[in-house]
mmCIF file with all atom_site columns, C-alpha atoms in Angstrom:
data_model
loop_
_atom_site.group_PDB
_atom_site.id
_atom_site.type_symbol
_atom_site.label_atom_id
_atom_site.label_alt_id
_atom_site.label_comp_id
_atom_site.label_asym_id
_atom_site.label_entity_id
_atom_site.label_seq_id
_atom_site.pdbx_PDB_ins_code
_atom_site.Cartn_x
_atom_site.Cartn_y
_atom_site.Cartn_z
_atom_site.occupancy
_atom_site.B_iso_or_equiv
_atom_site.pdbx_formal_charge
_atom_site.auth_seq_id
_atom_site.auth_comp_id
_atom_site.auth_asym_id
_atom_site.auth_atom_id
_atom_site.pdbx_PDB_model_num
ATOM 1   C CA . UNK X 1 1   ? -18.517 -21.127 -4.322  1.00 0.00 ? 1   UNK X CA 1
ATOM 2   C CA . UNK X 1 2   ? -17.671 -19.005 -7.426  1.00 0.00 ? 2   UNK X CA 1
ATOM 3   C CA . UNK X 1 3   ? -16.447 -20.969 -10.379 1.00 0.00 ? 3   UNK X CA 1
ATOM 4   C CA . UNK X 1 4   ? -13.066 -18.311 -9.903  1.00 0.00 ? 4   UNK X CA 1
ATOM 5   C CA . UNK X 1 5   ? -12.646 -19.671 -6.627  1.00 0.00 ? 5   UNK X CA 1
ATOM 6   C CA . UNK X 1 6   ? -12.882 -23.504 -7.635  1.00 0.00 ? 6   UNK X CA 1
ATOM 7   C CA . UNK X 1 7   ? -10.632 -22.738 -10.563 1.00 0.00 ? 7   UNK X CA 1
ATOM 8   C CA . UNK X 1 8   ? -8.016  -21.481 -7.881  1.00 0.00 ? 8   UNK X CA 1
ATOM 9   C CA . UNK X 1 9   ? -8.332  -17.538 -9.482  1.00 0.00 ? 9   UNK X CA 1
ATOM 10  C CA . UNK X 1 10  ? -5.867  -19.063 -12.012 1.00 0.00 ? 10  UNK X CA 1
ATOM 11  C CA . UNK X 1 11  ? -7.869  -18.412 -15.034 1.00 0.00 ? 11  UNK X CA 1
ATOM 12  C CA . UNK X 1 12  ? -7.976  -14.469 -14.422 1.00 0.00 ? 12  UNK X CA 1
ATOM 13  C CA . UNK X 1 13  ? -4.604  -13.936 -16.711 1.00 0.00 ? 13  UNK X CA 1
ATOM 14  C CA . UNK X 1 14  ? -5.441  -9.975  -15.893 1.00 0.00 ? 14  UNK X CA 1
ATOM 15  C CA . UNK X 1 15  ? -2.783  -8.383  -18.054 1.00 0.00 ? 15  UNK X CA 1
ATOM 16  C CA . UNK X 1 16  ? -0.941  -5.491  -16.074 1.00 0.00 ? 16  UNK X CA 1
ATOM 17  C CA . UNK X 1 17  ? 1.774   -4.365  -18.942 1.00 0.00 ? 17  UNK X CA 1
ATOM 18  C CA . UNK X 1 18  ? 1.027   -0.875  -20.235 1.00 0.00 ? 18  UNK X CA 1
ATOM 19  C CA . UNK X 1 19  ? 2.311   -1.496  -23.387 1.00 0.00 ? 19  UNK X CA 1
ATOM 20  C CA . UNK X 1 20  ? -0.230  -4.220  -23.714 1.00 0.00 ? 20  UNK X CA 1
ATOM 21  C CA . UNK X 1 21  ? -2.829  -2.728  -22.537 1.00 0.00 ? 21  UNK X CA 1
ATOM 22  C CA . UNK X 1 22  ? -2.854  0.686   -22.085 1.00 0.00 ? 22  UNK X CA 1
ATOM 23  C CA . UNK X 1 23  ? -2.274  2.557   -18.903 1.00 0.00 ? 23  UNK X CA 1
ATOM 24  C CA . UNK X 1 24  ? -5.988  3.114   -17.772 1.00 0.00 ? 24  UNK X CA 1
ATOM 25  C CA . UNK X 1 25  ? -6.774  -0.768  -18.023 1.00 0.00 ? 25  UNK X CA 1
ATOM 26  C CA . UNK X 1 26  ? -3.278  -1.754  -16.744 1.00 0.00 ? 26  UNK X CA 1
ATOM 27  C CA . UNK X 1 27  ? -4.537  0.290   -13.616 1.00 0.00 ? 27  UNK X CA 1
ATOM 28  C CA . UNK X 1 28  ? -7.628  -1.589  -13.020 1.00 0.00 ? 28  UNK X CA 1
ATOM 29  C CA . UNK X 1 29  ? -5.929  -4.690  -13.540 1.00 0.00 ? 29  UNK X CA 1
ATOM 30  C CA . UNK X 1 30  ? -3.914  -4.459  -10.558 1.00 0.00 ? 30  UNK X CA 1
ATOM 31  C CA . UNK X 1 31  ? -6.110  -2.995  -8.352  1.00 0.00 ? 31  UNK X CA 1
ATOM 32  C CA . UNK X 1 32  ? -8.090  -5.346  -8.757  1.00 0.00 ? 32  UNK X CA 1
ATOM 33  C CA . UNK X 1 33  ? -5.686  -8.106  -8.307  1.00 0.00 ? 33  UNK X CA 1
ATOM 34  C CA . UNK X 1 34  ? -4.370  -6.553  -5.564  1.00 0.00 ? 34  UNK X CA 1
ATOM 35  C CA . UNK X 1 35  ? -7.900  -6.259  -4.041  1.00 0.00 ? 35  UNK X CA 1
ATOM 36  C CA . UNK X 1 36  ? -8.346  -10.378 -5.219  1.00 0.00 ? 36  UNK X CA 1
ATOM 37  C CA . UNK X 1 37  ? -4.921  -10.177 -3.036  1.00 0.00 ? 37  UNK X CA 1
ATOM 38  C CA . UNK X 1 38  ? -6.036  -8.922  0.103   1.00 0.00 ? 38  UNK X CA 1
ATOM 39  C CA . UNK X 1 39  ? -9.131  -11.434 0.380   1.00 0.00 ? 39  UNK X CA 1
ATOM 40  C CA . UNK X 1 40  ? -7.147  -14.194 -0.684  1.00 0.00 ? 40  UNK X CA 1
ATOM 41  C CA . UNK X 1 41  ? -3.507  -13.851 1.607   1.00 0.00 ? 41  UNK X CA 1
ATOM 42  C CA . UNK X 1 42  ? -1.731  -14.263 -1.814  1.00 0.00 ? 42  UNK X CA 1
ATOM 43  C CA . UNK X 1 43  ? 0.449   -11.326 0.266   1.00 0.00 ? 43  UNK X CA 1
ATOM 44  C CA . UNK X 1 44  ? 1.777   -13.620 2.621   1.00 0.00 ? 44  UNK X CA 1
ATOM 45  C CA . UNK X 1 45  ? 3.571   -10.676 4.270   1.00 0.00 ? 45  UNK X CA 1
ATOM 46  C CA . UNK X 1 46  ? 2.142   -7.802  6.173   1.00 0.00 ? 46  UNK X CA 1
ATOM 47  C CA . UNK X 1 47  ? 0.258   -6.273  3.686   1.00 0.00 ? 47  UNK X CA 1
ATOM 48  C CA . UNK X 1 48  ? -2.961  -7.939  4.393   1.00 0.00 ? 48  UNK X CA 1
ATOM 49  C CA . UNK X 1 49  ? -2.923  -7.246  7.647   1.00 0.00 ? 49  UNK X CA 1
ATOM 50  C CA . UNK X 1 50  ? -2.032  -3.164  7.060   1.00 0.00 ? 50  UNK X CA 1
ATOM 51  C CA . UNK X 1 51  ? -4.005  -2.469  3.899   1.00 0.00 ? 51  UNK X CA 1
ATOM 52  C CA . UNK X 1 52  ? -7.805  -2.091  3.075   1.00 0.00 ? 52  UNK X CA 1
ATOM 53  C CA . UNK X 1 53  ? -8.384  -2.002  -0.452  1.00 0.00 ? 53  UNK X CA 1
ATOM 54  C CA . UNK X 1 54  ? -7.098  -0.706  -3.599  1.00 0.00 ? 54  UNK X CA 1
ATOM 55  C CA . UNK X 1 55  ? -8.189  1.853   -5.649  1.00 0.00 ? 55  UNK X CA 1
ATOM 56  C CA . UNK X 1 56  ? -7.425  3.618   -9.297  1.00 0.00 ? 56  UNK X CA 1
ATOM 57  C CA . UNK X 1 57  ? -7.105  7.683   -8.726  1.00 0.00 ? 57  UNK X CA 1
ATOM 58  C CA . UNK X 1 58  ? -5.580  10.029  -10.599 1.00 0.00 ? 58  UNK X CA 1
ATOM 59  C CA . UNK X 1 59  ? -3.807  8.060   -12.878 1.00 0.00 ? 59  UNK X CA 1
ATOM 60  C CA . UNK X 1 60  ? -2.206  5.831   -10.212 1.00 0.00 ? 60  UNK X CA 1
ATOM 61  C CA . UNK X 1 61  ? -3.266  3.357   -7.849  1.00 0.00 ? 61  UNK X CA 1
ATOM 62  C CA . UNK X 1 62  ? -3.878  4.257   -4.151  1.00 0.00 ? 62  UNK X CA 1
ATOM 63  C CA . UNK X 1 63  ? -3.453  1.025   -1.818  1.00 0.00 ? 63  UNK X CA 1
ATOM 64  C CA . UNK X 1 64  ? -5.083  2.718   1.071   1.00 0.00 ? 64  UNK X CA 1
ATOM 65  C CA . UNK X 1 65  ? -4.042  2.024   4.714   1.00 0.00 ? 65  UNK X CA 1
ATOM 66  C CA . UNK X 1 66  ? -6.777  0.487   7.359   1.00 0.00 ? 66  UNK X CA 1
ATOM 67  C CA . UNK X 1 67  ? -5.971  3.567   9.870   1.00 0.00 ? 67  UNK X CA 1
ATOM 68  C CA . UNK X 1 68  ? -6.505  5.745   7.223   1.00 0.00 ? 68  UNK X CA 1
ATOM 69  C CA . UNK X 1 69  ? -9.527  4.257   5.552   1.00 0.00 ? 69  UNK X CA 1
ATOM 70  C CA . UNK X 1 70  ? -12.387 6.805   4.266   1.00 0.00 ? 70  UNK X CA 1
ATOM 71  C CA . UNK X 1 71  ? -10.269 9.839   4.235   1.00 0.00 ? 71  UNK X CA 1
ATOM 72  C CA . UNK X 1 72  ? -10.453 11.491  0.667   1.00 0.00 ? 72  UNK X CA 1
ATOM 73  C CA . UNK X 1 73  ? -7.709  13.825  -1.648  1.00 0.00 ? 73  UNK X CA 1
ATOM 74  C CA . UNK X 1 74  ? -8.760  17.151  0.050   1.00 0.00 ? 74  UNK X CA 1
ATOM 75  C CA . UNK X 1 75  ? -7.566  19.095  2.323   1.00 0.00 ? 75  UNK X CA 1
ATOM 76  C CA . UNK X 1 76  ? -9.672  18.083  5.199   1.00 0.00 ? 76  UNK X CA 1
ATOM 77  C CA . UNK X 1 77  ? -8.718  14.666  4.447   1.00 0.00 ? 77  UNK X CA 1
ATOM 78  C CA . UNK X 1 78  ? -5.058  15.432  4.340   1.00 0.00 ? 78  UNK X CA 1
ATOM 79  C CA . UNK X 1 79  ? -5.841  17.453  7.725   1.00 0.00 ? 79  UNK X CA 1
ATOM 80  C CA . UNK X 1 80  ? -7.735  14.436  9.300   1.00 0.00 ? 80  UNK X CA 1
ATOM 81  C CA . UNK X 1 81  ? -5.005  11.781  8.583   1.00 0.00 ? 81  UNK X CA 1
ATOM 82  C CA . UNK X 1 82  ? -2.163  14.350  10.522  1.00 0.00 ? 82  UNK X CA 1
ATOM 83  C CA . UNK X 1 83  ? -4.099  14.035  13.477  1.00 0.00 ? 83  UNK X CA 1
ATOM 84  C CA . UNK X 1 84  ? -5.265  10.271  12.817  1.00 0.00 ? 84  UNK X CA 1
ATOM 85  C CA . UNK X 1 85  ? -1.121  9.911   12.430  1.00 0.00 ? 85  UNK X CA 1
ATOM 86  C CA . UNK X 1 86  ? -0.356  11.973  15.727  1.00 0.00 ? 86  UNK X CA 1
ATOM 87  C CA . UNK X 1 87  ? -3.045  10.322  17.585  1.00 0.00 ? 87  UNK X CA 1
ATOM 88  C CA . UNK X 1 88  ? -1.512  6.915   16.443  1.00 0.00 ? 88  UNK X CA 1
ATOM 89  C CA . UNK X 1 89  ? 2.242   8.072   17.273  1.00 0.00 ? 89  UNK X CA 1
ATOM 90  C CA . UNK X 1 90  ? 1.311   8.951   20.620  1.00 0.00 ? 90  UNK X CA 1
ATOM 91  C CA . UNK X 1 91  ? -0.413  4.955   21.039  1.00 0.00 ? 91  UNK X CA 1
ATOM 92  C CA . UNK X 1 92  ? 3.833   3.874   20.605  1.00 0.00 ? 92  UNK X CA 1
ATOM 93  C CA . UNK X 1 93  ? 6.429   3.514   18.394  1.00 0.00 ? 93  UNK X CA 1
ATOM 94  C CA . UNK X 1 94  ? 5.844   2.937   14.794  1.00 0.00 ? 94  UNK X CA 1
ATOM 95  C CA . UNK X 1 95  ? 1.854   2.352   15.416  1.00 0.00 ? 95  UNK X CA 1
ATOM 96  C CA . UNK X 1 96  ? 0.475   1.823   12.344  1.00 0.00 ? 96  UNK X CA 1
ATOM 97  C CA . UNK X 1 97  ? 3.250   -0.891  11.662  1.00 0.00 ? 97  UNK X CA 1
ATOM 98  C CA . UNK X 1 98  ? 2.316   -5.041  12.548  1.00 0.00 ? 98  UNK X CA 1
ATOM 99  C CA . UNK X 1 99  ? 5.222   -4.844  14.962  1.00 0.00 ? 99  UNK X CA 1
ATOM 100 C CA . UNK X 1 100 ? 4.455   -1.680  16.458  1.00 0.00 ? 100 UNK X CA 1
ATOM 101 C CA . UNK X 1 101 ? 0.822   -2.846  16.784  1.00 0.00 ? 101 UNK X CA 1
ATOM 102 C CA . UNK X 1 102 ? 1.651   -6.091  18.420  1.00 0.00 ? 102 UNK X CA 1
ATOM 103 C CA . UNK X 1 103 ? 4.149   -4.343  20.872  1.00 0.00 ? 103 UNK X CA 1
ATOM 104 C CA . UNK X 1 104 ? 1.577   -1.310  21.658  1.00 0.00 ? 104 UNK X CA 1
ATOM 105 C CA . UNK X 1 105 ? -1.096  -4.502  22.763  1.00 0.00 ? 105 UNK X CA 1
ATOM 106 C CA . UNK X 1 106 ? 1.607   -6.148  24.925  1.00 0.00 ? 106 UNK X CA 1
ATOM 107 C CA . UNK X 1 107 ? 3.314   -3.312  26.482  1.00 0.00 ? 107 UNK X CA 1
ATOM 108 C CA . UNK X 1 108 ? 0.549   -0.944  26.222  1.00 0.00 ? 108 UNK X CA 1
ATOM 109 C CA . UNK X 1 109 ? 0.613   2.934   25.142  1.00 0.00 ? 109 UNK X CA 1
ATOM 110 C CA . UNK X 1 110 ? 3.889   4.426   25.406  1.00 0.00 ? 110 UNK X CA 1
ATOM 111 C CA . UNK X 1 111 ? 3.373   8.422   24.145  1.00 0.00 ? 111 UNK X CA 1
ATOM 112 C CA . UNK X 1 112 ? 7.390   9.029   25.041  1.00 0.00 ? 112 UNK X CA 1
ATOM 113 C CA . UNK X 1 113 ? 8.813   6.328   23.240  1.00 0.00 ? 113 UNK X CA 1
ATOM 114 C CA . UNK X 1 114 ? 6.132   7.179   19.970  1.00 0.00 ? 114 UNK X CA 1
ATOM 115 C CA . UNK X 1 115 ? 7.455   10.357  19.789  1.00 0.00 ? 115 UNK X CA 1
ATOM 116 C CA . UNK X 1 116 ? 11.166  9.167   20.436  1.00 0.00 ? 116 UNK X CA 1
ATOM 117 C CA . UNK X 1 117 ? 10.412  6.474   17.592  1.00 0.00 ? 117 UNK X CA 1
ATOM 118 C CA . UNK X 1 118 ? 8.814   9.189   15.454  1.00 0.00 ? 118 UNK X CA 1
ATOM 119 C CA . UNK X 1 119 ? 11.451  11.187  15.510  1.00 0.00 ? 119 UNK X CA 1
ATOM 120 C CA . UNK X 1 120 ? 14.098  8.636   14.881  1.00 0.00 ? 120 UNK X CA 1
ATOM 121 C CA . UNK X 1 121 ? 11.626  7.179   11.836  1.00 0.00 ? 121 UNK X CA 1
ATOM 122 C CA . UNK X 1 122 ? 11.956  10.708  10.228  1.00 0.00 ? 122 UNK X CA 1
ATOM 123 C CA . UNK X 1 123 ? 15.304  11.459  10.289  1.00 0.00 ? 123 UNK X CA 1
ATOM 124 C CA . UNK X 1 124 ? 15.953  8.274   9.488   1.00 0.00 ? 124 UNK X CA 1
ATOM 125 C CA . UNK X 1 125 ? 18.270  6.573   12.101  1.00 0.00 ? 125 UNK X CA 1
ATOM 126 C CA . UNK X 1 126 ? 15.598  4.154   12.657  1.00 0.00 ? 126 UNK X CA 1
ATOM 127 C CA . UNK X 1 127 ? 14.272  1.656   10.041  1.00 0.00 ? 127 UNK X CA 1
ATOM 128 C CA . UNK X 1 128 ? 10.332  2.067   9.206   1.00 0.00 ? 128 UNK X CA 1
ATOM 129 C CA . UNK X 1 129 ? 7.474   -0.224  8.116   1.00 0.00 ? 129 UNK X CA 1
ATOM 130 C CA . UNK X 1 130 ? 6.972   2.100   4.913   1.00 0.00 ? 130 UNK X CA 1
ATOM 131 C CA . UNK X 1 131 ? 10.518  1.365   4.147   1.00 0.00 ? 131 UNK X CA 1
ATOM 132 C CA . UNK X 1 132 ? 9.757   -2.116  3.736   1.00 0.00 ? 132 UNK X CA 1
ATOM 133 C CA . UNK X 1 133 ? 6.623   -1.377  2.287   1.00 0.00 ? 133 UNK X CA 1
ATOM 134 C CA . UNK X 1 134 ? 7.371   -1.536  -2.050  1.00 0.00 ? 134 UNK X CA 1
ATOM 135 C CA . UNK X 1 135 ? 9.246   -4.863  -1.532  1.00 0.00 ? 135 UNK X CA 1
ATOM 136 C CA . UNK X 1 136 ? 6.301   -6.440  -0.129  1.00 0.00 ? 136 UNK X CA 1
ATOM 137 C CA . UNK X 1 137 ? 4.389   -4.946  -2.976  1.00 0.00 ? 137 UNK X CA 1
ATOM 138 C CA . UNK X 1 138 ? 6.613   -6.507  -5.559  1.00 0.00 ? 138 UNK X CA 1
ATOM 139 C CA . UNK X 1 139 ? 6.818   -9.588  -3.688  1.00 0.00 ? 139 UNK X CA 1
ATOM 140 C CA . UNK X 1 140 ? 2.962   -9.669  -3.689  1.00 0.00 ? 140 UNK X CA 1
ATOM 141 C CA . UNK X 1 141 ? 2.724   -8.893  -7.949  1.00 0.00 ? 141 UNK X CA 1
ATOM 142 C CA . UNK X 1 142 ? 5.542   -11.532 -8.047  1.00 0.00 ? 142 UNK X CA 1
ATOM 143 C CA . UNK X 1 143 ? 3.247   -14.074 -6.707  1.00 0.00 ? 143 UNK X CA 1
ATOM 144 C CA . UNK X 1 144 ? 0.415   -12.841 -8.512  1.00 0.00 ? 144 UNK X CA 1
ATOM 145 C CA . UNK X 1 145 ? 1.863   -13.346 -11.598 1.00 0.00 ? 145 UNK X CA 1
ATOM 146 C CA . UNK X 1 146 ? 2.742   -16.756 -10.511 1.00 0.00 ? 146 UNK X CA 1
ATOM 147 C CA . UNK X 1 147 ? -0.290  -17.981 -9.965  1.00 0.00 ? 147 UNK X CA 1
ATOM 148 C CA . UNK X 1 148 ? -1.774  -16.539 -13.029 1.00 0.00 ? 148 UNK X CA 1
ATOM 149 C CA . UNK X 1 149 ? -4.137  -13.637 -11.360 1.00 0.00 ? 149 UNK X CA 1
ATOM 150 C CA . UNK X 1 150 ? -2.329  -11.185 -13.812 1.00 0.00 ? 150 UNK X CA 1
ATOM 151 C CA . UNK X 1 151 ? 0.357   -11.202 -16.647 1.00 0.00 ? 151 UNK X CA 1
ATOM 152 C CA . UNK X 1 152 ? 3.325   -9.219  -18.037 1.00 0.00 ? 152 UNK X CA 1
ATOM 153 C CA . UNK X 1 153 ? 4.370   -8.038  -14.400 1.00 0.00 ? 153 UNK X CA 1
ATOM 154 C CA . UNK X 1 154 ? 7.351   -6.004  -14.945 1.00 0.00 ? 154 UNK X CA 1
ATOM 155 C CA . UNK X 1 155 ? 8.738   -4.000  -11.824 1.00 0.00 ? 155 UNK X CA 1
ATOM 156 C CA . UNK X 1 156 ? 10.676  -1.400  -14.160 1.00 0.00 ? 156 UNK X CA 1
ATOM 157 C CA . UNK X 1 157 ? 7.204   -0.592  -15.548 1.00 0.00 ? 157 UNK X CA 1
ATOM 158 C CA . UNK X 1 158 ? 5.915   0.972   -12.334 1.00 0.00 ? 158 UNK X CA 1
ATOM 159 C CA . UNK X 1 159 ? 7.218   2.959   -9.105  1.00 0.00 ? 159 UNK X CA 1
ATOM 160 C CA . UNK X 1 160 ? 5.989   1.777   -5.868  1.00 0.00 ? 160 UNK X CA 1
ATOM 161 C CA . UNK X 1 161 ? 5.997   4.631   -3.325  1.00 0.00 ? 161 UNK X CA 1
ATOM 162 C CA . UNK X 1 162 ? 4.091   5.358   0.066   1.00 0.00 ? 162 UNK X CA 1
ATOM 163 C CA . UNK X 1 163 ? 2.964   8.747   1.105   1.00 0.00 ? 163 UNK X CA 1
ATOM 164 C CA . UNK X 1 164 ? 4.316   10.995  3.887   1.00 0.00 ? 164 UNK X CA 1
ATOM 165 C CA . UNK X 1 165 ? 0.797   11.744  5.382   1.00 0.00 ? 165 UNK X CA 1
ATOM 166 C CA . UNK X 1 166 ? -1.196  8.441   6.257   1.00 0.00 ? 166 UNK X CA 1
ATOM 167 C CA . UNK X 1 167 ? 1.483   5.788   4.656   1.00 0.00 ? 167 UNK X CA 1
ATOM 168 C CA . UNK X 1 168 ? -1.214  4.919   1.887   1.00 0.00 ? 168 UNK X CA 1
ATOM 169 C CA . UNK X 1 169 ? 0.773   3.194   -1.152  1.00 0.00 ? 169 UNK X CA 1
ATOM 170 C CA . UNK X 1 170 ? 1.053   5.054   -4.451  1.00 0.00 ? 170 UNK X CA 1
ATOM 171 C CA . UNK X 1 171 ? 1.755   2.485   -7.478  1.00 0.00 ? 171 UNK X CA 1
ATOM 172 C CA . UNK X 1 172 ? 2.514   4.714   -10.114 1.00 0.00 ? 172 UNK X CA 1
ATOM 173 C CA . UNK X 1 173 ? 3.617   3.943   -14.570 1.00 0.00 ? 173 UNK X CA 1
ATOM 174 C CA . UNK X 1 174 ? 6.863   4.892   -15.104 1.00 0.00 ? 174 UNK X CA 1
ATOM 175 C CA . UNK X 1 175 ? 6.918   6.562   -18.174 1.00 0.00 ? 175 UNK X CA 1
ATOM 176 C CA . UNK X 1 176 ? 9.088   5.180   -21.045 1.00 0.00 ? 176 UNK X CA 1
ATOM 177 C CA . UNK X 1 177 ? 8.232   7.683   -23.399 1.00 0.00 ? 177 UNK X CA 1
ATOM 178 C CA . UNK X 1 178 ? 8.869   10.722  -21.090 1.00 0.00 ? 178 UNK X CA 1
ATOM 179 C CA . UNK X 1 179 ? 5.172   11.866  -20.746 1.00 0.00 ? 179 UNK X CA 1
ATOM 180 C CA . UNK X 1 180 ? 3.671   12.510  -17.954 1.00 0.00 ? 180 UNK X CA 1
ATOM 181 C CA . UNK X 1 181 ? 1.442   9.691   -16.568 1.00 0.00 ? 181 UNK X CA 1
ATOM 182 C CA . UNK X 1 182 ? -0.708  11.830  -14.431 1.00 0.00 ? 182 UNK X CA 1
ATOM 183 C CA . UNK X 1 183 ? -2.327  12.773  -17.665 1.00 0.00 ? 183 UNK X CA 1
ATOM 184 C CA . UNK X 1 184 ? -3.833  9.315   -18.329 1.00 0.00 ? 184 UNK X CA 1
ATOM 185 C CA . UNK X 1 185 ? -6.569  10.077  -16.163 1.00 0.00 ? 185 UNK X CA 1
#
């Protein structure tokens, strides 16, 4: 047993405030606590059980999706989660949702209603995982901060998005002084 574990992971006090710390460390900060997260159900929503890991890219952080795990930024990546994501629509409706994985395993595969679903998820008549998806995140920080993992959580300090191809999560600095924050690195 690590002395971090013993200690509870209180003793961490990772600050995530940009102003603080910059934007690069800020960054690594929460990916790592959301990574200290993930192994340690400080979720306690569906996150856990959706999410792999997280990662700092390109100036933001990528919380990457379990379906969607290994795929990179190019465009055969972006190619290979489309058909990962049609594949998964054609398992049921909303597949790579908890709920739509717990009714694909008791009702079985259903390619009709997936695409039905699908196409109600996009024009949105019908409510979506990913819609639910930057509360949790939030909620998740919230706690983090809580339990001293990290400090100076601020949700006006970041924007919490998911993507349209693979529904990995984008956490990205909003900008206070109107620069771009893709240019941090």
């Amino acid at each position: 047993m690590t002395a971090r574990k013993a200690g509870g992971l209180r003793d961490l006090g990772l600050e995530v405030d940009p102003d603080m710390v910059g934007i690069r460390a800020a960054l690594q900060h929460m990916a790592k606590a959301v990574n200290i997260a993930f192994q340690t159900d400080y979720g306690e929503n569906y996150l856990e059980a959706v999410y792999q890991a997280a990662i700092v890219r390109k100036g933001e952080i990528q919380i990457i999706h379990r379906e969607y795990f290994g795929f990179r930024d190019t465009w055969f990546g972006q190619f290979g989660m489309l058909l990962r994501s049609m594949q998964l629509t054609f398992d049921g409706p909303d597949p790579a949702s908890p709920e739509g994985q717990k009714r694909i395993l008791e009702k079985g595969p259903s390619t009709i209603r997936g695409l039905f679903n699908f196409l109600g998820r996009k024009i949105d008549l019908i409510a979506e995982f990913e819609d639910r998806v930057p509360a949790y995140v939030e909620q998740m920080f919230d706690r983090l901060e809580a339990s001293g993992i990290i400090q100076g959580w601020d949700r006006d300090d970041w924007e919490i998005t998911t993507t349209t191809i693979g529904l990995n999560i984008r956490i990205i600095p909003r900008s206070k002084s109107g620069a771009d924050p893709k240019a941090v690195g």
